[in-house]
Amino acid sequence: MKIVKVNKKETKKKITRRSLLEDKIALIESKDTLLDNDILELECLKSQLKASKRGKSSRNKGATYERTIAKKFNKKYNVELTRTPQSGGFAKKSKKADDFRGDIVTVDKDLDMLLHIECKHHKTWAMKDWLKQANSDCPKGKIPVVIMHQLQEIKEGKVVTNSDDYITLKLEDFMNLIPKEIIFKNKED
């Protein structure tokens, strides 16, 4: 075994799962002769590396969508909202962090948003799972909602479905939020 002295002034490379996979792939590929088990391991490692790239891309897409929804609320209601740090992940186990649950929170500490918002930007919708998450993560006294994005669908060069955003909530919550005057009006004779 060869011992290498490391210069303390050298910048340390951040060790991530992805960098470990890349290093292991490089190590196997550097061999003069690859055995069958090396080839299988190499294929497996490359597959894992590809999956890790997808995960980061998916997180970035979700974070961008959360910021987009926060901006839409800001534009409509003139209230500054922001993406929850780590998308609410750090607050899941803490009762003290109820103000930071969900994907979007208000910046103004004197303002309470009554909605618990979960944002979803996926190619295929998993409504049952999303509603379950929104309901289970929702603090008491808030209304759980799921805001999701529908991607534009193009077939044979023509737009079949436009890209748009939708919101889902319980019917009872909808009826409590929206007054009768907004839903019904007298017909004009």
Tab-separated table of C-alpha atoms in Angstrom:
chain	number	residue	atom	x	y	z
A	1	MET	CA	0.000	0.000	0.000
A	2	LYS	CA	1.373	3.370	-1.001
A	3	ILE	CA	0.991	6.238	1.491
A	4	VAL	CA	0.606	9.678	-0.032
A	5	LYS	CA	1.272	12.843	1.944
A	6	VAL	CA	-1.459	15.439	1.364
A	7	ASN	CA	-0.630	19.124	1.344
A	8	LYS	CA	-2.911	20.836	3.889
A	9	LYS	CA	-3.197	23.909	1.667
A	10	GLU	CA	-4.799	21.929	-1.163
A	11	THR	CA	-8.491	22.597	-1.530
A	12	LYS	CA	-10.548	19.670	-0.398
A	13	LYS	CA	-12.902	18.110	-2.902
A	14	LYS	CA	-16.449	17.878	-1.579
A	15	ILE	CA	-17.272	14.213	-1.162
A	16	THR	CA	-20.731	13.393	-2.433
A	17	ARG	CA	-22.408	10.156	-3.414
A	18	ARG	CA	-22.083	11.250	-7.027
A	19	SER	CA	-18.347	11.965	-6.746
A	20	LEU	CA	-17.811	8.563	-5.102
A	21	LEU	CA	-19.656	6.868	-7.974
A	22	GLU	CA	-17.586	8.798	-10.535
A	23	ASP	CA	-14.345	7.845	-8.766
A	24	LYS	CA	-15.297	4.170	-8.593
A	25	ILE	CA	-16.262	4.173	-12.296
A	26	ALA	CA	-12.908	5.776	-13.193
A	27	LEU	CA	-11.058	3.218	-11.083
A	28	ILE	CA	-12.739	0.250	-12.788
A	29	GLU	CA	-12.319	1.778	-16.264
A	30	SER	CA	-8.602	2.307	-15.610
A	31	LYS	CA	-8.001	-1.450	-15.314
A	32	ASP	CA	-6.109	-3.063	-18.193
A	33	THR	CA	-8.474	-6.032	-18.335
A	34	LEU	CA	-12.096	-6.006	-17.263
A	35	LEU	CA	-13.599	-9.214	-15.901
A	36	ASP	CA	-17.297	-10.068	-16.243
A	37	ASN	CA	-18.046	-8.916	-12.700
A	38	ASP	CA	-16.195	-5.628	-13.423
A	39	ILE	CA	-18.394	-5.018	-16.464
A	40	LEU	CA	-21.556	-5.752	-14.475
A	41	GLU	CA	-20.446	-3.486	-11.634
A	42	LEU	CA	-19.546	-0.754	-14.126
A	43	GLU	CA	-23.006	-0.911	-15.725
A	44	CYS	CA	-24.638	-0.793	-12.288
A	45	LEU	CA	-22.525	2.196	-11.182
A	46	LYS	CA	-23.253	4.104	-14.400
A	47	SER	CA	-26.962	3.462	-13.908
A	48	GLN	CA	-26.750	4.772	-10.326
A	49	LEU	CA	-24.841	7.842	-11.521
A	50	LYS	CA	-27.487	8.561	-14.153
A	51	ALA	CA	-30.222	8.225	-11.517
A	52	SER	CA	-28.389	10.621	-9.173
A	53	LYS	CA	-28.284	13.245	-11.929
A	54	ARG	CA	-32.030	12.853	-12.478
A	55	GLY	CA	-32.658	13.365	-8.766
A	56	LYS	CA	-30.816	16.693	-8.716
A	57	SER	CA	-32.575	17.843	-11.876
A	58	SER	CA	-35.940	16.877	-10.398
A	59	ARG	CA	-35.214	18.782	-7.154
A	60	ASN	CA	-34.188	21.843	-9.141
A	61	LYS	CA	-37.355	21.648	-11.240
A	62	GLY	CA	-39.475	21.413	-8.079
A	63	ALA	CA	-37.674	24.321	-6.408
A	64	THR	CA	-38.089	26.481	-9.521
A	65	TYR	CA	-41.805	25.666	-9.633
A	66	GLU	CA	-42.225	26.558	-5.948
A	67	ARG	CA	-40.570	29.952	-6.574
A	68	THR	CA	-42.839	30.488	-9.608
A	69	ILE	CA	-45.964	29.840	-7.528
A	70	ALA	CA	-44.697	32.174	-4.774
A	71	LYS	CA	-44.255	34.909	-7.414
A	72	LYS	CA	-47.802	34.343	-8.730
A	73	PHE	CA	-49.235	34.781	-5.222
A	74	ASN	CA	-47.104	37.892	-4.755
A	75	LYS	CA	-48.333	39.397	-8.030
A	76	LYS	CA	-52.013	38.679	-7.302
A	77	TYR	CA	-52.189	39.447	-3.567
A	78	ASN	CA	-49.180	41.761	-3.103
A	79	VAL	CA	-47.874	39.513	-0.318
A	80	GLU	CA	-44.296	38.321	-0.370
A	81	LEU	CA	-44.019	34.559	-0.179
A	82	THR	CA	-40.916	32.434	-0.403
A	83	ARG	CA	-39.987	28.842	-0.945
A	84	THR	CA	-39.662	27.038	2.376
A	85	PRO	CA	-36.039	26.174	3.175
A	86	GLN	CA	-35.507	22.565	2.055
A	87	SER	CA	-39.120	22.618	0.847
A	88	GLY	CA	-40.456	22.132	4.352
A	89	GLY	CA	-38.388	18.981	4.875
A	90	PHE	CA	-36.618	20.279	7.976
A	91	ALA	CA	-39.916	21.107	9.697
A	92	LYS	CA	-41.663	17.757	9.328
A	93	LYS	CA	-40.664	16.428	12.753
A	94	SER	CA	-40.792	19.667	14.703
A	95	LYS	CA	-43.931	21.029	16.343
A	96	LYS	CA	-42.183	24.397	16.794
A	97	ALA	CA	-41.662	24.813	13.064
A	98	ASP	CA	-45.335	24.771	11.990
A	99	ASP	CA	-44.829	28.156	10.316
A	100	PHE	CA	-42.369	26.508	7.924
A	101	ARG	CA	-44.383	23.505	6.830
A	102	GLY	CA	-45.369	23.143	3.191
A	103	ASP	CA	-43.515	24.370	0.138
A	104	ILE	CA	-44.297	28.099	0.346
A	105	VAL	CA	-44.464	30.423	3.355
A	106	THR	CA	-45.026	34.119	3.925
A	107	VAL	CA	-41.994	36.321	4.492
A	108	ASP	CA	-43.891	38.760	6.737
A	109	LYS	CA	-43.686	37.385	10.298
A	110	ASP	CA	-46.850	39.307	11.248
A	111	LEU	CA	-48.893	37.664	8.495
A	112	ASP	CA	-50.289	34.138	8.715
A	113	MET	CA	-51.172	32.289	5.529
A	114	LEU	CA	-54.175	30.057	6.075
A	115	LEU	CA	-53.192	27.698	3.267
A	116	HIS	CA	-50.708	24.869	3.618
A	117	ILE	CA	-49.349	24.633	0.060
A	118	GLU	CA	-47.709	21.618	-1.518
A	119	CYS	CA	-46.399	22.291	-5.054
A	120	LYS	CA	-46.056	19.490	-7.580
A	121	HIS	CA	-44.453	19.686	-11.031
A	122	HIS	CA	-44.524	16.155	-12.468
A	123	LYS	CA	-45.142	14.632	-15.849
A	124	THR	CA	-47.693	12.230	-14.362
A	125	TRP	CA	-49.990	13.140	-11.504
A	126	ALA	CA	-50.197	11.115	-8.286
A	127	MET	CA	-53.104	13.003	-6.775
A	128	LYS	CA	-53.924	10.483	-4.051
A	129	ASP	CA	-50.336	10.534	-2.721
A	130	TRP	CA	-50.055	14.319	-2.995
A	131	LEU	CA	-53.301	14.901	-1.092
A	132	LYS	CA	-52.208	12.403	1.552
A	133	GLN	CA	-48.913	14.303	1.964
A	134	ALA	CA	-50.651	17.703	2.123
A	135	ASN	CA	-53.126	16.437	4.744
A	136	SER	CA	-50.536	14.652	6.892
A	137	ASP	CA	-48.052	17.570	6.859
A	138	CYS	CA	-50.668	20.286	7.371
A	139	PRO	CA	-50.549	22.051	10.754
A	140	LYS	CA	-53.780	22.404	12.706
A	141	GLY	CA	-55.845	25.417	11.647
A	142	LYS	CA	-54.536	25.545	8.082
A	143	ILE	CA	-56.144	24.350	4.856
A	144	PRO	CA	-54.114	21.761	2.931
A	145	VAL	CA	-53.929	22.405	-0.830
A	146	VAL	CA	-51.961	20.903	-3.675
A	147	ILE	CA	-50.924	23.178	-6.541
A	148	MET	CA	-49.782	21.208	-9.551
A	149	HIS	CA	-48.525	21.960	-13.024
A	150	GLN	CA	-49.806	20.375	-16.205
A	151	LEU	CA	-47.189	20.234	-18.912
A	152	GLN	CA	-47.985	21.276	-22.457
A	153	GLU	CA	-48.843	18.261	-24.596
A	154	ILE	CA	-47.903	18.268	-28.263
A	155	LYS	CA	-48.941	15.567	-30.738
A	156	GLU	CA	-48.005	15.594	-34.404
A	157	GLY	CA	-46.635	19.129	-34.081
A	158	LYS	CA	-49.886	20.559	-32.672
A	159	VAL	CA	-50.597	21.699	-29.119
A	160	VAL	CA	-53.188	19.305	-27.701
A	161	THR	CA	-53.125	20.597	-24.116
A	162	ASN	CA	-51.797	23.933	-22.908
A	163	SER	CA	-49.475	24.205	-19.951
A	164	ASP	CA	-51.292	25.411	-16.825
A	165	ASP	CA	-51.440	25.313	-13.023
A	166	TYR	CA	-54.263	23.816	-10.940
A	167	ILE	CA	-55.186	23.718	-7.275
A	168	THR	CA	-56.884	20.897	-5.381
A	169	LEU	CA	-58.496	21.080	-1.979
A	170	LYS	CA	-61.336	19.448	-0.077
A	171	LEU	CA	-64.807	20.484	-1.202
A	172	GLU	CA	-65.678	21.581	2.344
A	173	ASP	CA	-62.598	23.844	2.456
A	174	PHE	CA	-63.477	25.273	-0.955
A	175	MET	CA	-67.026	26.058	0.192
A	176	ASN	CA	-65.682	27.725	3.349
A	177	LEU	CA	-63.196	29.842	1.381
A	178	ILE	CA	-65.393	30.995	-1.505
A	179	PRO	CA	-68.509	33.025	-0.630
A	180	LYS	CA	-71.863	32.308	-2.261
A	181	GLU	CA	-71.763	35.642	-4.143
A	182	ILE	CA	-68.682	34.531	-6.057
A	183	ILE	CA	-70.276	31.259	-7.194
A	184	PHE	CA	-73.868	32.340	-7.808
A	185	LYS	CA	-75.473	35.469	-9.211
A	186	ASN	CA	-79.004	36.380	-10.215
A	187	LYS	CA	-79.794	36.098	-13.900
A	188	GLU	CA	-80.446	39.435	-15.497
A	189	ASP	CA	-83.873	39.618	-17.106
